[in-house]
CSV table of N, CA, C and O in Angstrom, one decimal:
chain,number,residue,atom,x,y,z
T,566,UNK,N,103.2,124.2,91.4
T,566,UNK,CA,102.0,123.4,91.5
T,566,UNK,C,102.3,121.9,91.4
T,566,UNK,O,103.3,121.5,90.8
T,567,UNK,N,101.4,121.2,92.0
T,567,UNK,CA,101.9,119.8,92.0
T,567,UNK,C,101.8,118.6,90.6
T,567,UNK,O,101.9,117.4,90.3
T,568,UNK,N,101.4,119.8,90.0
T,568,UNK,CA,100.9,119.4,88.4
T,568,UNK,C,102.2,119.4,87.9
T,568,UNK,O,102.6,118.4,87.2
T,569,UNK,N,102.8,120.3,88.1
T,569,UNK,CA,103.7,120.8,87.5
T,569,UNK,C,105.2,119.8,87.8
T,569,UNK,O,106.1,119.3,87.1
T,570,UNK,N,105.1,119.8,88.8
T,570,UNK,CA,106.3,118.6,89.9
T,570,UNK,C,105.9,117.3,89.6
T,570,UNK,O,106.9,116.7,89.2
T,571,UNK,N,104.9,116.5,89.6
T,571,UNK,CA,104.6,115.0,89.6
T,571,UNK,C,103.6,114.7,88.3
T,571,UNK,O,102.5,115.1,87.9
T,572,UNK,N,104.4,114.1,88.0
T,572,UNK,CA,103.4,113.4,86.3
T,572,UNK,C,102.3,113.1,86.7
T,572,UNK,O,102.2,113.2,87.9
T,573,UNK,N,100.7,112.6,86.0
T,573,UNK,CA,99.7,112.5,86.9
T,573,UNK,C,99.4,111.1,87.2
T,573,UNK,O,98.3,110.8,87.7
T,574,UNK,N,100.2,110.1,87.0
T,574,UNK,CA,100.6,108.7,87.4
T,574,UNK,C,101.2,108.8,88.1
T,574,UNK,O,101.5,107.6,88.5
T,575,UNK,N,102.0,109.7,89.0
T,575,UNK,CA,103.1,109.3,89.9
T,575,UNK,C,102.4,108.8,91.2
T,575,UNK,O,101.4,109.4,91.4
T,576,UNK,N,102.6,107.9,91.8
T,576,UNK,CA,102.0,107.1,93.2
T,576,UNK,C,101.7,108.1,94.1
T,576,UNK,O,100.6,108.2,94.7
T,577,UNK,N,102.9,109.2,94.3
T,577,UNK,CA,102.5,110.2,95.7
T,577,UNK,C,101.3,111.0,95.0
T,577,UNK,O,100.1,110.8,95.4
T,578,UNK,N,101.6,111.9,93.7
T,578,UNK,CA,100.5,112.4,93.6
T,578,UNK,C,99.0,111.6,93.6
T,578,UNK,O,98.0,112.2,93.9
T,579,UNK,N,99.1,110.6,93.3
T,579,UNK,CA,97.7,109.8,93.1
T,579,UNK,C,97.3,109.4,94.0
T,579,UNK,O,96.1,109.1,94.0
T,580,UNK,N,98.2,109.1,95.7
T,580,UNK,CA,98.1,109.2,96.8
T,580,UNK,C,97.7,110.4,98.0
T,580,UNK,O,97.4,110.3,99.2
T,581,UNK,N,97.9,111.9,97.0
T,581,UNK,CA,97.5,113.0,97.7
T,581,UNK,C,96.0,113.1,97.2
T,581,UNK,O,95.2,113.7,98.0
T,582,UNK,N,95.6,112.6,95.9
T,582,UNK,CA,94.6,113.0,95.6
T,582,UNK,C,93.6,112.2,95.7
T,582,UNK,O,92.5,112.5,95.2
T,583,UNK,N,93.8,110.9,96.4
T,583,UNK,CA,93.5,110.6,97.3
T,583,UNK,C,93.0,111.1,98.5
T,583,UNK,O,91.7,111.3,98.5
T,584,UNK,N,93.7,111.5,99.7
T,584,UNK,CA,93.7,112.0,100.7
T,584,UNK,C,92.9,113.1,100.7
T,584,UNK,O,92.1,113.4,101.7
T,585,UNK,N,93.0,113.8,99.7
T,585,UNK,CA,92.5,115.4,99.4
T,585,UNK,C,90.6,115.1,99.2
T,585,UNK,O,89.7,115.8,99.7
T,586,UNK,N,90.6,113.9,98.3
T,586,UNK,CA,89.2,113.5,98.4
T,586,UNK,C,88.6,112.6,99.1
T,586,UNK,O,87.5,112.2,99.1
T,587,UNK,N,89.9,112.3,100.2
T,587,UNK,CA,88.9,112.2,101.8
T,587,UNK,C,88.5,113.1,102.5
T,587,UNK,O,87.5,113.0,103.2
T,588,UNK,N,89.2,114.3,102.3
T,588,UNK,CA,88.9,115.4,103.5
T,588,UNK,C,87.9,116.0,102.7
T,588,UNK,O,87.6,117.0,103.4
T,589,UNK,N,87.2,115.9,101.7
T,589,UNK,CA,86.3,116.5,101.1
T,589,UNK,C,84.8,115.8,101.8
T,589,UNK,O,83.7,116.3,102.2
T,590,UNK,N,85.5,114.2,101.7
T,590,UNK,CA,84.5,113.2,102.1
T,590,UNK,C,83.7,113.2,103.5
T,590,UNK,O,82.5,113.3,103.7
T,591,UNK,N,84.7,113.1,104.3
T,591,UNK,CA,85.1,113.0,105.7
T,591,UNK,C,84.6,114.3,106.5
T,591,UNK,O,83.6,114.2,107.0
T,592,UNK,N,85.4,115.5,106.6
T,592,UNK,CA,85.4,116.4,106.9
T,592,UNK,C,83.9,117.5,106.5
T,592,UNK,O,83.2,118.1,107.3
T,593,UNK,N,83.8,117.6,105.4
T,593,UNK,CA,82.8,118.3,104.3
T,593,UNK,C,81.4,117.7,104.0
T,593,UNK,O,80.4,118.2,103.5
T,594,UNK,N,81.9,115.9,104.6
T,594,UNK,CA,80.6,115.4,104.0
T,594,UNK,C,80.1,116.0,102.7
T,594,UNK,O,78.9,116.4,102.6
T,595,UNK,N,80.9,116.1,101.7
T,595,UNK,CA,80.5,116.5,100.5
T,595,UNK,C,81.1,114.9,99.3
T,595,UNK,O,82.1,114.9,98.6
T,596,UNK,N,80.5,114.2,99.4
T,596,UNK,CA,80.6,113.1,98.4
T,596,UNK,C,80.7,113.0,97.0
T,596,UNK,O,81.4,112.3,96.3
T,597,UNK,N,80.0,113.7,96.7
T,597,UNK,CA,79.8,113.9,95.3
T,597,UNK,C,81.3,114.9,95.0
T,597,UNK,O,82.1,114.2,94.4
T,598,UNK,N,81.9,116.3,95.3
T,598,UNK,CA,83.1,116.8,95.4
T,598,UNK,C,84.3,115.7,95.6
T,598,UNK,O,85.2,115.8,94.7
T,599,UNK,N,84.4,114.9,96.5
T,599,UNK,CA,85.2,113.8,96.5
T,599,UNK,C,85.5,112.8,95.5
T,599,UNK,O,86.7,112.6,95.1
T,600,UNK,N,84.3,112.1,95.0
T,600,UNK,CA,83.9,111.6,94.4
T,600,UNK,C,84.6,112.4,92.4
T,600,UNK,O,84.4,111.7,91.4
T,601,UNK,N,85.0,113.6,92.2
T,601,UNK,CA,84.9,114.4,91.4
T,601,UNK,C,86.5,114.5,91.7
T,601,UNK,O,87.0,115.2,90.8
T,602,UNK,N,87.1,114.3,92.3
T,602,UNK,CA,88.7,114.9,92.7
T,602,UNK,C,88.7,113.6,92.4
T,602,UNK,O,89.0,113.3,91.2
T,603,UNK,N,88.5,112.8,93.2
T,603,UNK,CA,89.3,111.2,92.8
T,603,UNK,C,89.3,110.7,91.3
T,603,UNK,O,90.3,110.3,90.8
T,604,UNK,N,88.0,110.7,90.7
T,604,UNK,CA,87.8,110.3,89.6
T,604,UNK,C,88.7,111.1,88.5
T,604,UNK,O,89.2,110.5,87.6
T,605,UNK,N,88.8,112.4,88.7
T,605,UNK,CA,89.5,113.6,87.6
T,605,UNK,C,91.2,112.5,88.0
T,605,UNK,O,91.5,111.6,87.2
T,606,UNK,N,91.9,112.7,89.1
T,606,UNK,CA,92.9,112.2,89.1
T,606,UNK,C,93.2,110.6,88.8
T,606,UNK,O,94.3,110.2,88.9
T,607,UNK,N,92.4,109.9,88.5
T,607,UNK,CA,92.3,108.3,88.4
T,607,UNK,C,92.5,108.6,87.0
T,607,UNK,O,93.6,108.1,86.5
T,608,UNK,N,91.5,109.5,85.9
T,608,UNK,CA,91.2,109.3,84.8
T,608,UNK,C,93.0,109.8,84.1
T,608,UNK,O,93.6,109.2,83.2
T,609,UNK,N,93.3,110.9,84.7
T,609,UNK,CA,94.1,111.4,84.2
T,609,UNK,C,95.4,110.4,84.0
T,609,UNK,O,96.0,110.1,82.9
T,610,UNK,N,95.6,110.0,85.4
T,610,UNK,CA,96.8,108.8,85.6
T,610,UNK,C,96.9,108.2,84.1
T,610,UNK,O,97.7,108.4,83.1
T,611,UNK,N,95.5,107.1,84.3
T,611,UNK,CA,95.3,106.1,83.2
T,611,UNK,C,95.5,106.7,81.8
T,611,UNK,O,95.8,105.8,81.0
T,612,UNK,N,95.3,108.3,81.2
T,612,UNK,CA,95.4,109.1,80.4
T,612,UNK,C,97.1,108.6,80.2
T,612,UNK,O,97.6,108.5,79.1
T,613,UNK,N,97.6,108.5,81.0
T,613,UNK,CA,98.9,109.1,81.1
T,613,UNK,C,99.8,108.0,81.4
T,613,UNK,O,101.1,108.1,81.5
T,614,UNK,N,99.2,107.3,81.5
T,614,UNK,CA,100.1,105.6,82.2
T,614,UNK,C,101.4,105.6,81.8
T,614,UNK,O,102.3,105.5,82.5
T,615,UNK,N,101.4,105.8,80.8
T,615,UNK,CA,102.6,105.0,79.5
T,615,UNK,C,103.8,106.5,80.2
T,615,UNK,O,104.7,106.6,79.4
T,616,UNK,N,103.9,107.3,81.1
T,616,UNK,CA,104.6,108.0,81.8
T,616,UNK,C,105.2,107.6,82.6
T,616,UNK,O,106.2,108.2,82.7
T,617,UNK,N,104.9,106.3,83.5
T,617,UNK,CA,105.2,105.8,84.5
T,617,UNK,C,106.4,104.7,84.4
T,617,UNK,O,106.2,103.6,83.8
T,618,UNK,N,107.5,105.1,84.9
T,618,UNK,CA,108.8,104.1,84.3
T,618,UNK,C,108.9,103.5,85.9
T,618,UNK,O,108.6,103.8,87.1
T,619,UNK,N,109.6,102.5,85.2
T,619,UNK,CA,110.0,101.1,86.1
T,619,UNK,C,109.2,100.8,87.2
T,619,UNK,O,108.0,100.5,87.2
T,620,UNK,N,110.2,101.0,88.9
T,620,UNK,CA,109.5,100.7,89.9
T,620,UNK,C,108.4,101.4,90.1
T,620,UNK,O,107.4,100.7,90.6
T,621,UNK,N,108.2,102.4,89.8
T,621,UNK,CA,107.2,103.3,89.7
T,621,UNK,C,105.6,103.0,89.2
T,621,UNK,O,104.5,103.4,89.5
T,622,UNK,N,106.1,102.0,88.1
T,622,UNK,CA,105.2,101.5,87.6
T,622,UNK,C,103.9,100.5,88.5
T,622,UNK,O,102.7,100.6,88.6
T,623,UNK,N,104.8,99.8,88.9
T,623,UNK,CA,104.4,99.1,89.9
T,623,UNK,C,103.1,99.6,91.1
T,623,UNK,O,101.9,99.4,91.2
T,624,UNK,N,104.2,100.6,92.0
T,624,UNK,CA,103.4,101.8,93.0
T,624,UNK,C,102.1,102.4,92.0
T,624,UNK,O,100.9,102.6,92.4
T,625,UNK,N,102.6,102.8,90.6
T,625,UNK,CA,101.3,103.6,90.3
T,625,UNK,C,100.1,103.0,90.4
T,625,UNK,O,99.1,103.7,90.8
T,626,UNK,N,100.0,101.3,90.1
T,626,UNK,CA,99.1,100.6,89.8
T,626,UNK,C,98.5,100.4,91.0
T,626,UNK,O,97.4,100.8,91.2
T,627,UNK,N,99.4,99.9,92.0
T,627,UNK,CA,98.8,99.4,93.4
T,627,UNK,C,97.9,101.3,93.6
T,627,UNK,O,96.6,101.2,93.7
T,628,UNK,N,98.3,102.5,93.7
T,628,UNK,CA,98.1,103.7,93.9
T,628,UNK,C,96.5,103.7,93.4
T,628,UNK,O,95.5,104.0,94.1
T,629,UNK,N,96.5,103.2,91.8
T,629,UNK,CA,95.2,103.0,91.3
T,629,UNK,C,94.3,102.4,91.9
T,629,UNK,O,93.2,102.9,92.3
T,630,UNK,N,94.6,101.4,92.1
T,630,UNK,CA,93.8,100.6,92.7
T,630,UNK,C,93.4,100.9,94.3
T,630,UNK,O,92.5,100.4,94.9
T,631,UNK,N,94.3,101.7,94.7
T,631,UNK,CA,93.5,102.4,96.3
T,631,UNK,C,92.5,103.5,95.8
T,631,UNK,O,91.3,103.5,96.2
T,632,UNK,N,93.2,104.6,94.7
T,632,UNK,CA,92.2,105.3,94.5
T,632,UNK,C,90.8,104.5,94.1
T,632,UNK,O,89.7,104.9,94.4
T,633,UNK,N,91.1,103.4,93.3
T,633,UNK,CA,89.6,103.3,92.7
T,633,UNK,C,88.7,102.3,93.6
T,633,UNK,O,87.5,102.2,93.5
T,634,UNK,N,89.4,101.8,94.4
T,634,UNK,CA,88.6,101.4,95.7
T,634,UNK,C,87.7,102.3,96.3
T,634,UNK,O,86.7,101.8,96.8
T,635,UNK,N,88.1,104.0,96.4
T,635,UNK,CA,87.7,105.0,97.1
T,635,UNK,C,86.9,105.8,96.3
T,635,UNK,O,86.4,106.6,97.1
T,636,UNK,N,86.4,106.2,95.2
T,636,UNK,CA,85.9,106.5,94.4
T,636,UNK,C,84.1,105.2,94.4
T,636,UNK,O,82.9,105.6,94.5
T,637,UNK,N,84.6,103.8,94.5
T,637,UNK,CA,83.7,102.6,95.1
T,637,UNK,C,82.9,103.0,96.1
T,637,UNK,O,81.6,102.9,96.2
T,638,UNK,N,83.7,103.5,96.9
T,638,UNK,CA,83.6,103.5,98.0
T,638,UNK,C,82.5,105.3,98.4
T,638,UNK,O,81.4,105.5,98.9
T,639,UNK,N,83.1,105.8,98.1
T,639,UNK,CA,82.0,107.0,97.7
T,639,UNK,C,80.7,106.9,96.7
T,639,UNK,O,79.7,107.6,96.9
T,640,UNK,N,80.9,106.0,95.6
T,640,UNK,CA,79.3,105.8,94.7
T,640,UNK,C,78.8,105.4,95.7
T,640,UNK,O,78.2,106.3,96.3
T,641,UNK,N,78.7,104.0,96.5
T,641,UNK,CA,78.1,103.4,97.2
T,641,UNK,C,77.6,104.5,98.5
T,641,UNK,O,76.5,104.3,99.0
T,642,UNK,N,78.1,105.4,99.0
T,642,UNK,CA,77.9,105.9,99.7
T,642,UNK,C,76.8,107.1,99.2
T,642,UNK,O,76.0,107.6,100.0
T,643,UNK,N,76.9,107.3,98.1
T,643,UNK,CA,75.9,108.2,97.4
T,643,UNK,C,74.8,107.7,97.2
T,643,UNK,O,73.7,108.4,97.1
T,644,UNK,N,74.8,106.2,97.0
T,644,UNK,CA,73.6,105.7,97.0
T,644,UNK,C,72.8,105.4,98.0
T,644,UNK,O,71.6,105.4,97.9
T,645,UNK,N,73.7,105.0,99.4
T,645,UNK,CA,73.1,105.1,100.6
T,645,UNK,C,72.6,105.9,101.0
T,645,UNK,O,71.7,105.6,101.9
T,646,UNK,N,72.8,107.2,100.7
T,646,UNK,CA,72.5,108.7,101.2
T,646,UNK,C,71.1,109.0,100.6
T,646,UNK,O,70.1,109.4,101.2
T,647,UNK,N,71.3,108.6,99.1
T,647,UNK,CA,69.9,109.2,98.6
T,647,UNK,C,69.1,107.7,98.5
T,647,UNK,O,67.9,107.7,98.1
C-alpha cells in the first residue's frame, strides 16, 4: 500500500494524491470526492511534517502548497456549481 511505502509528507505521495483528486474532479465531475482525498492527504502531511528530512523537506512544502492550491481550487468550484 502506498501508506505503507511513503510517509504521508513525502512529495510523490502528496503529489499522487493530488492527481488522484483530479481524476475524481476532472473525469467524475465529482468535487466534493476530490475535494475529500486532497484535504485527508494535506491534513495528514501537516499531521506528520516533523517526518520529512532534509531536501525532502523543501519538495514536501512546495507539494503542499500545490495540493492546497487544488483543494482552493475545488471550494471555489463548489461554490460556482451551487
Amino acid at each position: 500500500a502506498l501508506s505503507a511505502a511513503l510517509p504521508a509528507p513525502h512529495p510523490q505521495r502528496l503529489t499522487l494524491a493530488g492527481e488522484h483528486a483530479d481524476a475524481w474532479f476532472e473525469r467524475w465531475n465529482d468535487t466534493e470526492r476530490a475535494l475529500v482525498i486532497a484535504g485527508a492527504a494535506y491534513d495528514e502531511a501537516v499531521e506528520t511534517f516533523e517526518e520529512a528530512a532534509g531536501e525532502q523537506r523543501g519538495e514536501s512544502v512546495r507539494a503542499l502548497g500545490r495540493l492546497r492550491d487544488r483543494m482552493t481550487f475545488f471550494a471555489f468550484s463548489m461554490d460556482d456549481a451551487g
